[in-house]
JSON list of C-alpha atoms in Angstrom, two decimals:
[
{"chain": "A", "resi": 5, "resn": "THR", "atom": "CA", "xyz": [-7.47, -3.03, 15.06]},
{"chain": "A", "resi": 6, "resn": "SER", "atom": "CA", "xyz": [-8.63, 0.08, 17.06]},
{"chain": "A", "resi": 7, "resn": "SER", "atom": "CA", "xyz": [-11.72, 2.21, 16.98]},
{"chain": "A", "resi": 8, "resn": "LEU", "atom": "CA", "xyz": [-12.00, 5.39, 18.87]},
{"chain": "A", "resi": 9, "resn": "LEU", "atom": "CA", "xyz": [-14.75, 8.01, 19.40]},
{"chain": "A", "resi": 10, "resn": "ALA", "atom": "CA", "xyz": [-13.61, 10.95, 21.10]},
{"chain": "A", "resi": 11, "resn": "ARG", "atom": "CA", "xyz": [-15.86, 13.77, 20.42]},
{"chain": "A", "resi": 12, "resn": "ASP", "atom": "CA", "xyz": [-19.31, 14.80, 21.57]},
{"chain": "A", "resi": 13, "resn": "VAL", "atom": "CA", "xyz": [-22.48, 13.22, 19.49]},
{"chain": "A", "resi": 14, "resn": "ILE", "atom": "CA", "xyz": [-25.90, 13.63, 19.63]},
{"chain": "A", "resi": 15, "resn": "VAL", "atom": "CA", "xyz": [-27.94, 11.47, 17.38]},
{"chain": "A", "resi": 16, "resn": "ARG", "atom": "CA", "xyz": [-31.61, 10.52, 16.65]},
{"chain": "A", "resi": 17, "resn": "GLY", "atom": "CA", "xyz": [-30.59, 6.95, 16.44]},
{"chain": "A", "resi": 18, "resn": "SER", "atom": "CA", "xyz": [-28.07, 4.31, 17.19]},
{"chain": "A", "resi": 19, "resn": "ILE", "atom": "CA", "xyz": [-24.17, 4.89, 18.07]},
{"chain": "A", "resi": 20, "resn": "THR", "atom": "CA", "xyz": [-22.10, 1.86, 17.15]},
{"chain": "A", "resi": 21, "resn": "VAL", "atom": "CA", "xyz": [-18.06, 1.79, 17.49]},
{"chain": "A", "resi": 22, "resn": "ASN", "atom": "CA", "xyz": [-16.77, -1.57, 15.99]},
{"chain": "A", "resi": 23, "resn": "ALA", "atom": "CA", "xyz": [-13.02, -3.14, 16.07]},
{"chain": "A", "resi": 24, "resn": "HIS", "atom": "CA", "xyz": [-12.91, -6.67, 15.21]},
{"chain": "A", "resi": 25, "resn": "GLY", "atom": "CA", "xyz": [-9.91, -8.62, 14.08]},
{"chain": "A", "resi": 26, "resn": "SER", "atom": "CA", "xyz": [-8.38, -12.05, 13.95]},
{"chain": "A", "resi": 27, "resn": "SER", "atom": "CA", "xyz": [-4.59, -13.59, 12.94]},
{"chain": "A", "resi": 28, "resn": "ILE", "atom": "CA", "xyz": [-2.74, -16.12, 12.33]},
{"chain": "A", "resi": 29, "resn": "THR", "atom": "CA", "xyz": [0.84, -16.43, 12.66]},
{"chain": "A", "resi": 30, "resn": "ARG", "atom": "CA", "xyz": [2.84, -20.07, 12.09]},
{"chain": "A", "resi": 31, "resn": "THR", "atom": "CA", "xyz": [6.73, -20.70, 12.15]},
{"chain": "A", "resi": 32, "resn": "GLU", "atom": "CA", "xyz": [7.73, -23.85, 11.43]},
{"chain": "A", "resi": 33, "resn": "ALA", "atom": "CA", "xyz": [11.51, -25.35, 11.03]},
{"chain": "A", "resi": 34, "resn": "SER", "atom": "CA", "xyz": [12.97, -28.60, 9.58]},
{"chain": "A", "resi": 35, "resn": "ALA", "atom": "CA", "xyz": [16.51, -30.00, 10.03]},
{"chain": "A", "resi": 36, "resn": "SER", "atom": "CA", "xyz": [18.38, -31.71, 7.15]},
{"chain": "A", "resi": 37, "resn": "SER", "atom": "CA", "xyz": [19.22, -35.18, 7.73]},
{"chain": "A", "resi": 38, "resn": "ARG", "atom": "CA", "xyz": [22.92, -34.40, 8.69]},
{"chain": "A", "resi": 39, "resn": "GLY", "atom": "CA", "xyz": [21.82, -32.19, 11.35]},
{"chain": "A", "resi": 40, "resn": "THR", "atom": "CA", "xyz": [23.81, -29.68, 12.78]},
{"chain": "A", "resi": 41, "resn": "ASP", "atom": "CA", "xyz": [27.59, -29.85, 13.36]},
{"chain": "A", "resi": 42, "resn": "PRO", "atom": "CA", "xyz": [28.43, -27.74, 16.84]},
{"chain": "A", "resi": 43, "resn": "ASP", "atom": "CA", "xyz": [32.03, -27.27, 15.43]},
{"chain": "A", "resi": 44, "resn": "MET", "atom": "CA", "xyz": [30.75, -25.18, 12.39]},
{"chain": "A", "resi": 45, "resn": "THR", "atom": "CA", "xyz": [28.16, -22.63, 14.42]},
{"chain": "A", "resi": 46, "resn": "GLY", "atom": "CA", "xyz": [30.99, -20.25, 14.98]},
{"chain": "A", "resi": 47, "resn": "GLU", "atom": "CA", "xyz": [30.08, -17.51, 17.76]},
{"chain": "A", "resi": 48, "resn": "GLN", "atom": "CA", "xyz": [26.10, -19.09, 17.87]},
{"chain": "A", "resi": 49, "resn": "ASP", "atom": "CA", "xyz": [27.18, -22.06, 20.07]},
{"chain": "A", "resi": 50, "resn": "ASN", "atom": "CA", "xyz": [24.09, -22.29, 21.74]},
{"chain": "A", "resi": 51, "resn": "SER", "atom": "CA", "xyz": [20.43, -22.11, 20.89]},
{"chain": "A", "resi": 52, "resn": "ASP", "atom": "CA", "xyz": [19.70, -18.92, 22.45]},
{"chain": "A", "resi": 53, "resn": "LYS", "atom": "CA", "xyz": [22.50, -17.22, 20.46]},
{"chain": "A", "resi": 54, "resn": "GLN", "atom": "CA", "xyz": [21.28, -18.68, 17.20]},
{"chain": "A", "resi": 55, "resn": "ILE", "atom": "CA", "xyz": [17.68, -17.45, 17.96]},
{"chain": "A", "resi": 56, "resn": "LYS", "atom": "CA", "xyz": [19.05, -13.95, 18.57]},
{"chain": "A", "resi": 57, "resn": "ALA", "atom": "CA", "xyz": [20.83, -13.76, 15.33]},
{"chain": "A", "resi": 58, "resn": "GLN", "atom": "CA", "xyz": [17.77, -14.94, 13.20]},
{"chain": "A", "resi": 59, "resn": "LYS", "atom": "CA", "xyz": [15.63, -12.51, 15.08]},
{"chain": "A", "resi": 60, "resn": "ASP", "atom": "CA", "xyz": [18.09, -9.92, 14.64]},
{"chain": "A", "resi": 61, "resn": "HIS", "atom": "CA", "xyz": [18.37, -10.56, 11.09]},
{"chain": "A", "resi": 62, "resn": "GLY", "atom": "CA", "xyz": [14.39, -10.52, 10.52]},
{"chain": "A", "resi": 63, "resn": "GLU", "atom": "CA", "xyz": [13.86, -7.15, 12.32]},
{"chain": "A", "resi": 64, "resn": "GLN", "atom": "CA", "xyz": [16.94, -5.80, 9.93]},
{"chain": "A", "resi": 65, "resn": "GLU", "atom": "CA", "xyz": [15.49, -6.90, 6.65]},
{"chain": "A", "resi": 66, "resn": "GLY", "atom": "CA", "xyz": [11.81, -5.88, 8.01]},
{"chain": "A", "resi": 67, "resn": "GLY", "atom": "CA", "xyz": [13.13, -2.62, 9.49]},
{"chain": "A", "resi": 68, "resn": "THR", "atom": "CA", "xyz": [10.83, -3.57, 12.75]},
{"chain": "A", "resi": 69, "resn": "THR", "atom": "CA", "xyz": [11.42, -4.58, 16.09]},
{"chain": "A", "resi": 70, "resn": "SER", "atom": "CA", "xyz": [9.47, -7.33, 18.16]},
{"chain": "A", "resi": 71, "resn": "ALA", "atom": "CA", "xyz": [9.54, -8.72, 21.62]},
{"chain": "A", "resi": 72, "resn": "ASP", "atom": "CA", "xyz": [12.26, -10.89, 22.97]},
{"chain": "A", "resi": 73, "resn": "ALA", "atom": "CA", "xyz": [11.91, -14.55, 22.69]},
{"chain": "A", "resi": 74, "resn": "ASN", "atom": "CA", "xyz": [12.54, -16.36, 26.04]},
{"chain": "A", "resi": 75, "resn": "SER", "atom": "CA", "xyz": [15.89, -18.53, 26.38]},
{"chain": "A", "resi": 76, "resn": "ALA", "atom": "CA", "xyz": [15.56, -21.72, 25.46]},
{"chain": "A", "resi": 77, "resn": "SER", "atom": "CA", "xyz": [16.54, -23.27, 28.73]},
{"chain": "A", "resi": 78, "resn": "THR", "atom": "CA", "xyz": [15.07, -25.48, 31.25]},
{"chain": "A", "resi": 79, "resn": "SER", "atom": "CA", "xyz": [15.78, -26.15, 35.02]},
{"chain": "A", "resi": 80, "resn": "ASP", "atom": "CA", "xyz": [18.98, -27.93, 34.09]},
{"chain": "A", "resi": 81, "resn": "GLY", "atom": "CA", "xyz": [20.37, -25.31, 32.10]},
{"chain": "A", "resi": 82, "resn": "PRO", "atom": "CA", "xyz": [20.40, -23.73, 28.49]},
{"chain": "A", "resi": 83, "resn": "VAL", "atom": "CA", "xyz": [19.88, -25.54, 25.42]},
{"chain": "A", "resi": 84, "resn": "GLY", "atom": "CA", "xyz": [23.16, -26.21, 23.38]},
{"chain": "A", "resi": 85, "resn": "VAL", "atom": "CA", "xyz": [22.95, -25.80, 19.37]},
{"chain": "A", "resi": 86, "resn": "ALA", "atom": "CA", "xyz": [19.89, -27.02, 18.17]},
{"chain": "A", "resi": 87, "resn": "ALA", "atom": "CA", "xyz": [19.12, -28.48, 14.23]},
{"chain": "A", "resi": 88, "resn": "ALA", "atom": "CA", "xyz": [15.80, -26.91, 14.24]},
{"chain": "A", "resi": 89, "resn": "ILE", "atom": "CA", "xyz": [14.77, -23.75, 15.66]},
{"chain": "A", "resi": 90, "resn": "ALA", "atom": "CA", "xyz": [11.47, -22.42, 15.24]},
{"chain": "A", "resi": 91, "resn": "VAL", "atom": "CA", "xyz": [10.23, -18.86, 17.16]},
{"chain": "A", "resi": 92, "resn": "ASN", "atom": "CA", "xyz": [6.97, -17.18, 16.53]},
{"chain": "A", "resi": 93, "resn": "ILE", "atom": "CA", "xyz": [6.22, -13.81, 18.11]},
{"chain": "A", "resi": 94, "resn": "ALA", "atom": "CA", "xyz": [2.99, -12.68, 17.66]},
{"chain": "A", "resi": 95, "resn": "SER", "atom": "CA", "xyz": [1.25, -9.54, 18.90]},
{"chain": "A", "resi": 96, "resn": "SER", "atom": "CA", "xyz": [-2.69, -8.62, 18.47]},
{"chain": "A", "resi": 97, "resn": "THR", "atom": "CA", "xyz": [-4.53, -5.88, 19.43]},
{"chain": "A", "resi": 98, "resn": "THR", "atom": "CA", "xyz": [-8.51, -4.89, 19.15]},
{"chain": "A", "resi": 99, "resn": "SER", "atom": "CA", "xyz": [-9.85, -2.27, 20.91]},
{"chain": "A", "resi": 100, "resn": "ALA", "atom": "CA", "xyz": [-12.75, -0.16, 20.87]},
{"chain": "A", "resi": 101, "resn": "LYS", "atom": "CA", "xyz": [-13.12, 2.69, 22.97]},
{"chain": "A", "resi": 102, "resn": "LEU", "atom": "CA", "xyz": [-15.38, 5.96, 23.96]},
{"chain": "A", "resi": 103, "resn": "GLY", "atom": "CA", "xyz": [-12.89, 8.52, 24.89]},
{"chain": "A", "resi": 104, "resn": "SER", "atom": "CA", "xyz": [-12.75, 10.46, 28.15]},
{"chain": "A", "resi": 105, "resn": "ALA", "atom": "CA", "xyz": [-14.43, 13.94, 28.58]},
{"chain": "A", "resi": 106, "resn": "HIS", "atom": "CA", "xyz": [-17.10, 13.60, 26.16]},
{"chain": "A", "resi": 107, "resn": "THR", "atom": "CA", "xyz": [-21.13, 12.92, 26.02]},
{"chain": "A", "resi": 108, "resn": "TYR", "atom": "CA", "xyz": [-22.49, 10.35, 23.85]},
{"chain": "A", "resi": 109, "resn": "THR", "atom": "CA", "xyz": [-26.04, 10.92, 23.30]},
{"chain": "A", "resi": 110, "resn": "ALA", "atom": "CA", "xyz": [-28.44, 8.59, 21.49]},
{"chain": "A", "resi": 111, "resn": "GLY", "atom": "CA", "xyz": [-31.88, 8.17, 20.95]},
{"chain": "A", "resi": 112, "resn": "GLY", "atom": "CA", "xyz": [-31.58, 4.45, 20.35]},
{"chain": "A", "resi": 113, "resn": "LEU", "atom": "CA", "xyz": [-28.94, 1.89, 21.40]},
{"chain": "A", "resi": 114, "resn": "LEU", "atom": "CA", "xyz": [-25.14, 2.66, 21.99]},
{"chain": "A", "resi": 115, "resn": "THR", "atom": "CA", "xyz": [-23.15, -0.49, 21.24]},
{"chain": "A", "resi": 116, "resn": "LEU", "atom": "CA", "xyz": [-19.38, -0.45, 21.71]},
{"chain": "A", "resi": 117, "resn": "SER", "atom": "CA", "xyz": [-18.03, -3.90, 20.57]},
{"chain": "A", "resi": 118, "resn": "ALA", "atom": "CA", "xyz": [-14.56, -5.67, 20.06]},
{"chain": "A", "resi": 119, "resn": "SER", "atom": "CA", "xyz": [-13.79, -8.87, 19.02]},
{"chain": "A", "resi": 120, "resn": "ASN", "atom": "CA", "xyz": [-10.58, -11.15, 18.39]},
{"chain": "A", "resi": 121, "resn": "ASN", "atom": "CA", "xyz": [-9.35, -14.30, 17.34]},
{"chain": "A", "resi": 122, "resn": "THR", "atom": "CA", "xyz": [-5.64, -15.07, 17.49]},
{"chain": "A", "resi": 123, "resn": "ASP", "atom": "CA", "xyz": [-3.63, -18.34, 16.55]},
{"chain": "A", "resi": 124, "resn": "ALA", "atom": "CA", "xyz": [0.20, -18.40, 17.16]},
{"chain": "A", "resi": 125, "resn": "THR", "atom": "CA", "xyz": [1.96, -21.56, 16.81]},
{"chain": "A", "resi": 126, "resn": "ALA", "atom": "CA", "xyz": [5.61, -22.70, 16.62]},
{"chain": "A", "resi": 127, "resn": "LYS", "atom": "CA", "xyz": [6.82, -26.09, 15.16]},
{"chain": "A", "resi": 128, "resn": "ALA", "atom": "CA", "xyz": [10.55, -27.40, 15.01]},
{"chain": "A", "resi": 129, "resn": "ASP", "atom": "CA", "xyz": [11.14, -30.85, 13.51]},
{"chain": "A", "resi": 130, "resn": "ALA", "atom": "CA", "xyz": [14.35, -32.42, 13.70]},
{"chain": "A", "resi": 131, "resn": "THR", "atom": "CA", "xyz": [12.97, -36.08, 13.15]},
{"chain": "A", "resi": 132, "resn": "ALA", "atom": "CA", "xyz": [15.41, -36.03, 9.76]},
{"chain": "A", "resi": 133, "resn": "VAL", "atom": "CA", "xyz": [18.48, -36.10, 11.62]},
{"chain": "A", "resi": 134, "resn": "GLY", "atom": "CA", "xyz": [20.23, -39.48, 11.89]},
{"chain": "A", "resi": 135, "resn": "ALA", "atom": "CA", "xyz": [16.99, -41.12, 9.84]},
{"chain": "A", "resi": 136, "resn": "ALA", "atom": "CA", "xyz": [17.75, -44.03, 7.74]},
{"chain": "A", "resi": 137, "resn": "GLY", "atom": "CA", "xyz": [20.42, -43.22, 4.95]},
{"chain": "A", "resi": 138, "resn": "GLY", "atom": "CA", "xyz": [20.98, -39.91, 6.48]},
{"chain": "A", "resi": 139, "resn": "GLY", "atom": "CA", "xyz": [23.29, -40.71, 8.90]},
{"chain": "A", "resi": 140, "resn": "SER", "atom": "CA", "xyz": [24.93, -43.61, 7.28]},
{"chain": "A", "resi": 141, "resn": "GLY", "atom": "CA", "xyz": [28.23, -41.53, 6.90]},
{"chain": "A", "resi": 142, "resn": "GLY", "atom": "CA", "xyz": [28.79, -41.08, 10.43]},
{"chain": "A", "resi": 143, "resn": "GLY", "atom": "CA", "xyz": [30.10, -37.70, 11.69]},
{"chain": "A", "resi": 144, "resn": "VAL", "atom": "CA", "xyz": [28.93, -35.33, 14.21]},
{"chain": "A", "resi": 145, "resn": "GLY", "atom": "CA", "xyz": [25.03, -34.48, 14.03]},
{"chain": "A", "resi": 146, "resn": "VAL", "atom": "CA", "xyz": [23.17, -32.59, 16.54]},
{"chain": "A", "resi": 147, "resn": "GLY", "atom": "CA", "xyz": [19.47, -33.32, 16.13]},
{"chain": "A", "resi": 148, "resn": "ALA", "atom": "CA", "xyz": [18.13, -30.99, 18.80]},
{"chain": "A", "resi": 149, "resn": "ALA", "atom": "CA", "xyz": [14.85, -29.07, 18.28]},
{"chain": "A", "resi": 150, "resn": "VAL", "atom": "CA", "xyz": [13.53, -25.93, 19.91]},
{"chain": "A", "resi": 151, "resn": "ALA", "atom": "CA", "xyz": [10.49, -24.28, 19.45]},
{"chain": "A", "resi": 152, "resn": "ILE", "atom": "CA", "xyz": [9.32, -20.97, 21.22]},
{"chain": "A", "resi": 153, "resn": "ASN", "atom": "CA", "xyz": [6.08, -19.37, 21.05]},
{"chain": "A", "resi": 154, "resn": "VAL", "atom": "CA", "xyz": [5.43, -15.86, 22.41]},
{"chain": "A", "resi": 155, "resn": "ALA", "atom": "CA", "xyz": [2.14, -14.14, 21.94]},
{"chain": "A", "resi": 156, "resn": "THR", "atom": "CA", "xyz": [0.57, -11.07, 23.05]},
{"chain": "A", "resi": 157, "resn": "VAL", "atom": "CA", "xyz": [-3.22, -10.61, 22.85]},
{"chain": "A", "resi": 158, "resn": "VAL", "atom": "CA", "xyz": [-5.67, -7.87, 23.84]},
{"chain": "A", "resi": 159, "resn": "ASN", "atom": "CA", "xyz": [-9.29, -7.67, 23.32]},
{"chain": "A", "resi": 160, "resn": "GLU", "atom": "CA", "xyz": [-11.19, -4.58, 25.03]},
{"chain": "A", "resi": 161, "resn": "ALA", "atom": "CA", "xyz": [-14.48, -2.50, 25.04]},
{"chain": "A", "resi": 162, "resn": "VAL", "atom": "CA", "xyz": [-13.54, 0.32, 27.01]},
{"chain": "A", "resi": 163, "resn": "VAL", "atom": "CA", "xyz": [-15.95, 3.29, 28.24]},
{"chain": "A", "resi": 164, "resn": "GLN", "atom": "CA", "xyz": [-13.15, 5.58, 29.61]},
{"chain": "A", "resi": 165, "resn": "THR", "atom": "CA", "xyz": [-13.07, 7.60, 32.56]},
{"chain": "A", "resi": 166, "resn": "GLY", "atom": "CA", "xyz": [-14.95, 10.84, 32.16]},
{"chain": "A", "resi": 167, "resn": "ALA", "atom": "CA", "xyz": [-16.94, 9.74, 29.00]},
{"chain": "A", "resi": 168, "resn": "THR", "atom": "CA", "xyz": [-21.19, 10.61, 29.74]},
{"chain": "A", "resi": 169, "resn": "VAL", "atom": "CA", "xyz": [-23.28, 8.03, 28.18]},
{"chain": "A", "resi": 170, "resn": "ASN", "atom": "CA", "xyz": [-27.13, 8.61, 27.52]},
{"chain": "A", "resi": 171, "resn": "ALA", "atom": "CA", "xyz": [-28.92, 5.99, 25.40]},
{"chain": "A", "resi": 172, "resn": "GLN", "atom": "CA", "xyz": [-31.93, 3.90, 25.26]},
{"chain": "A", "resi": 173, "resn": "GLY", "atom": "CA", "xyz": [-29.82, 0.86, 26.04]},
{"chain": "A", "resi": 174, "resn": "ILE", "atom": "CA", "xyz": [-26.20, 0.33, 26.31]},
{"chain": "A", "resi": 175, "resn": "THR", "atom": "CA", "xyz": [-23.87, -2.78, 25.10]},
{"chain": "A", "resi": 176, "resn": "VAL", "atom": "CA", "xyz": [-20.41, -2.99, 26.05]},
{"chain": "A", "resi": 177, "resn": "GLU", "atom": "CA", "xyz": [-18.67, -6.28, 24.59]},
{"chain": "A", "resi": 178, "resn": "ALA", "atom": "CA", "xyz": [-15.46, -7.88, 24.10]},
{"chain": "A", "resi": 179, "resn": "LEU", "atom": "CA", "xyz": [-16.11, -11.17, 22.15]},
{"chain": "A", "resi": 180, "resn": "MET", "atom": "CA", "xyz": [-14.43, -14.06, 20.37]},
{"chain": "A", "resi": 181, "resn": "SER", "atom": "CA", "xyz": [-14.10, -13.41, 16.14]},
{"chain": "A", "resi": 182, "resn": "ASP", "atom": "CA", "xyz": [-15.86, -16.18, 14.12]},
{"chain": "A", "resi": 183, "resn": "VAL", "atom": "CA", "xyz": [-13.78, -17.15, 11.45]},
{"chain": "A", "resi": 184, "resn": "ALA", "atom": "CA", "xyz": [-15.14, -19.68, 9.21]},
{"chain": "A", "resi": 185, "resn": "GLY", "atom": "CA", "xyz": [-16.74, -21.35, 12.37]},
{"chain": "A", "resi": 186, "resn": "ASP", "atom": "CA", "xyz": [-13.84, -21.16, 14.40]},
{"chain": "A", "resi": 187, "resn": "SER", "atom": "CA", "xyz": [-14.12, -19.17, 17.85]},
{"chain": "A", "resi": 188, "resn": "THR", "atom": "CA", "xyz": [-11.18, -20.04, 19.99]},
{"chain": "A", "resi": 189, "resn": "HIS", "atom": "CA", "xyz": [-7.69, -18.72, 20.22]},
{"chain": "A", "resi": 190, "resn": "MET", "atom": "CA", "xyz": [-5.26, -21.62, 19.65]},
{"chain": "A", "resi": 191, "resn": "PHE", "atom": "CA", "xyz": [-1.38, -21.15, 20.96]},
{"chain": "A", "resi": 192, "resn": "GLY", "atom": "CA", "xyz": [1.26, -24.15, 21.04]},
{"chain": "A", "resi": 193, "resn": "ALA", "atom": "CA", "xyz": [4.68, -25.11, 20.80]},
{"chain": "A", "resi": 194, "resn": "GLN", "atom": "CA", "xyz": [5.80, -28.39, 19.38]},
{"chain": "A", "resi": 195, "resn": "ALA", "atom": "CA", "xyz": [9.37, -29.67, 19.17]},
{"chain": "A", "resi": 196, "resn": "THR", "atom": "CA", "xyz": [10.42, -33.14, 17.83]},
{"chain": "A", "resi": 197, "resn": "SER", "atom": "CA", "xyz": [13.99, -34.07, 17.87]},
{"chain": "A", "resi": 198, "resn": "GLY", "atom": "CA", "xyz": [16.07, -36.19, 15.84]},
{"chain": "A", "resi": 199, "resn": "ALA", "atom": "CA", "xyz": [18.35, -39.30, 16.56]},
{"chain": "A", "resi": 200, "resn": "GLY", "atom": "CA", "xyz": [21.52, -37.80, 15.97]},
{"chain": "A", "resi": 201, "resn": "MET", "atom": "CA", "xyz": [24.50, -38.73, 13.72]},
{"chain": "A", "resi": 202, "resn": "THR", "atom": "CA", "xyz": [26.19, -42.23, 14.16]},
{"chain": "A", "resi": 203, "resn": "ASP", "atom": "CA", "xyz": [29.76, -41.19, 15.33]},
{"chain": "A", "resi": 204, "resn": "VAL", "atom": "CA", "xyz": [28.69, -38.44, 18.15]},
{"chain": "A", "resi": 205, "resn": "GLY", "atom": "CA", "xyz": [24.86, -37.78, 18.21]},
{"chain": "A", "resi": 206, "resn": "VAL", "atom": "CA", "xyz": [23.24, -35.16, 20.28]},
{"chain": "A", "resi": 207, "resn": "ALA", "atom": "CA", "xyz": [19.44, -35.11, 20.49]},
{"chain": "A", "resi": 208, "resn": "GLY", "atom": "CA", "xyz": [17.05, -33.21, 22.79]},
{"chain": "A", "resi": 209, "resn": "SER", "atom": "CA", "xyz": [13.84, -31.23, 22.24]},
{"chain": "A", "resi": 210, "resn": "ILE", "atom": "CA", "xyz": [12.40, -28.42, 24.14]},
{"chain": "A", "resi": 211, "resn": "ALA", "atom": "CA", "xyz": [9.03, -26.38, 23.67]},
{"chain": "A", "resi": 212, "resn": "ILE", "atom": "CA", "xyz": [7.69, -23.07, 24.91]},
{"chain": "A", "resi": 213, "resn": "SER", "atom": "CA", "xyz": [4.82, -21.23, 24.84]},
{"chain": "A", "resi": 214, "resn": "ILE", "atom": "CA", "xyz": [4.59, -18.12, 26.63]},
{"chain": "A", "resi": 215, "resn": "VAL", "atom": "CA", "xyz": [1.17, -16.11, 26.07]},
{"chain": "A", "resi": 216, "resn": "ASN", "atom": "CA", "xyz": [-0.48, -12.99, 27.73]},
{"chain": "A", "resi": 217, "resn": "ASN", "atom": "CA", "xyz": [-3.93, -13.18, 26.77]},
{"chain": "A", "resi": 218, "resn": "ARG", "atom": "CA", "xyz": [-6.25, -10.49, 27.90]},
{"chain": "A", "resi": 219, "resn": "THR", "atom": "CA", "xyz": [-10.15, -9.79, 27.30]},
{"chain": "A", "resi": 220, "resn": "GLU", "atom": "CA", "xyz": [-12.05, -6.98, 28.82]},
{"chain": "A", "resi": 221, "resn": "ALA", "atom": "CA", "xyz": [-15.40, -5.14, 28.45]},
{"chain": "A", "resi": 222, "resn": "LEU", "atom": "CA", "xyz": [-14.90, -2.19, 31.40]},
{"chain": "A", "resi": 223, "resn": "LEU", "atom": "CA", "xyz": [-16.54, 0.76, 32.28]},
{"chain": "A", "resi": 224, "resn": "GLU", "atom": "CA", "xyz": [-13.87, 2.83, 34.09]},
{"chain": "A", "resi": 225, "resn": "PRO", "atom": "CA", "xyz": [-14.48, 4.53, 37.16]},
{"chain": "A", "resi": 226, "resn": "GLY", "atom": "CA", "xyz": [-15.97, 8.06, 36.69]},
{"chain": "A", "resi": 227, "resn": "SER", "atom": "CA", "xyz": [-17.32, 7.24, 33.76]},
{"chain": "A", "resi": 228, "resn": "VAL", "atom": "CA", "xyz": [-21.51, 8.18, 33.54]},
{"chain": "A", "resi": 229, "resn": "LEU", "atom": "CA", "xyz": [-24.16, 5.95, 32.37]},
{"chain": "A", "resi": 230, "resn": "MET", "atom": "CA", "xyz": [-27.84, 7.17, 31.80]},
{"chain": "A", "resi": 231, "resn": "LEU", "atom": "CA", "xyz": [-30.65, 4.91, 30.42]},
{"chain": "A", "resi": 232, "resn": "GLY", "atom": "CA", "xyz": [-33.51, 6.46, 29.14]},
{"chain": "A", "resi": 233, "resn": "GLY", "atom": "CA", "xyz": [-34.84, 2.80, 28.35]},
{"chain": "A", "resi": 234, "resn": "GLY", "atom": "CA", "xyz": [-33.61, -0.57, 27.56]},
{"chain": "A", "resi": 235, "resn": "GLU", "atom": "CA", "xyz": [-30.88, -2.77, 28.78]},
{"chain": "A", "resi": 236, "resn": "LEU", "atom": "CA", "xyz": [-27.29, -2.59, 30.19]},
{"chain": "A", "resi": 237, "resn": "LYS", "atom": "CA", "xyz": [-25.10, -5.57, 28.71]},
{"chain": "A", "resi": 238, "resn": "ILE", "atom": "CA", "xyz": [-21.41, -5.92, 29.55]},
{"chain": "A", "resi": 239, "resn": "THR", "atom": "CA", "xyz": [-20.00, -9.20, 28.11]},
{"chain": "A", "resi": 240, "resn": "ALA", "atom": "CA", "xyz": [-16.23, -10.57, 28.07]},
{"chain": "A", "resi": 241, "resn": "GLU", "atom": "CA", "xyz": [-15.79, -13.99, 26.61]},
{"chain": "A", "resi": 242, "resn": "ASN", "atom": "CA", "xyz": [-12.09, -15.79, 25.98]},
{"chain": "A", "resi": 243, "resn": "ARG", "atom": "CA", "xyz": [-11.74, -19.21, 24.60]},
{"chain": "A", "resi": 244, "resn": "ALA", "atom": "CA", "xyz": [-8.17, -20.46, 24.11]},
{"chain": "A", "resi": 245, "resn": "SER", "atom": "CA", "xyz": [-6.67, -23.61, 23.60]},
{"chain": "A", "resi": 246, "resn": "TYR", "atom": "CA", "xyz": [-3.00, -24.20, 24.63]},
{"chain": "A", "resi": 247, "resn": "VAL", "atom": "CA", "xyz": [-0.86, -27.15, 23.69]},
{"chain": "A", "resi": 248, "resn": "VAL", "atom": "CA", "xyz": [2.66, -27.33, 24.16]},
{"chain": "A", "resi": 249, "resn": "THR", "atom": "CA", "xyz": [4.56, -30.86, 23.21]},
{"chain": "A", "resi": 250, "resn": "ALA", "atom": "CA", "xyz": [8.44, -31.69, 23.16]}
]
């Protein structure tokens, strides 16, 4: 969501430029009780290849591209084939700007306001693998779970370089959107492994959440503000919760 005022403006009253947004993205994956047989995965012989294959398929069906998901690996090395893989890639931007090289004159208050509230989570559940009854026949069952969450959030209110503002009070704010009483970003990844099958059982879980969360209320260098009265208020707020479990 973006709002840009990029022309000279002279009004007797107030000038208001708003950009407000919120989003929720959630990806969940659950494995069957039989898990995954690593001998049946073909070229997708590790979780990174499984993730890439599903990402490529989604982009082909949707006709879009998205950010890369990070490797499902730890300091001990990459994770092999997984029974449940959940990958969530989210990008959310709200931007309210006064363009450069223009003059904005208001007889009242000038308000530049942006707000954002983004929830992005990934959950992989392989607890059914090897559960009672599910693995009674034996066999090869991988009960590993991988959850990867990648989120990029931008919330900005900007008076650009070269802009001149003349008003009876100026407010530049980048705030949290209130969504049914909730005003906190929520980011998380949860992975729960199963027990594996009775003959050969492989289980393990990895959860990764990578978040780039930026909020700015900014008067860029070279912008000019002239107050005929009132106050200059610049406010930026960013509240977020991060939960990763494996």
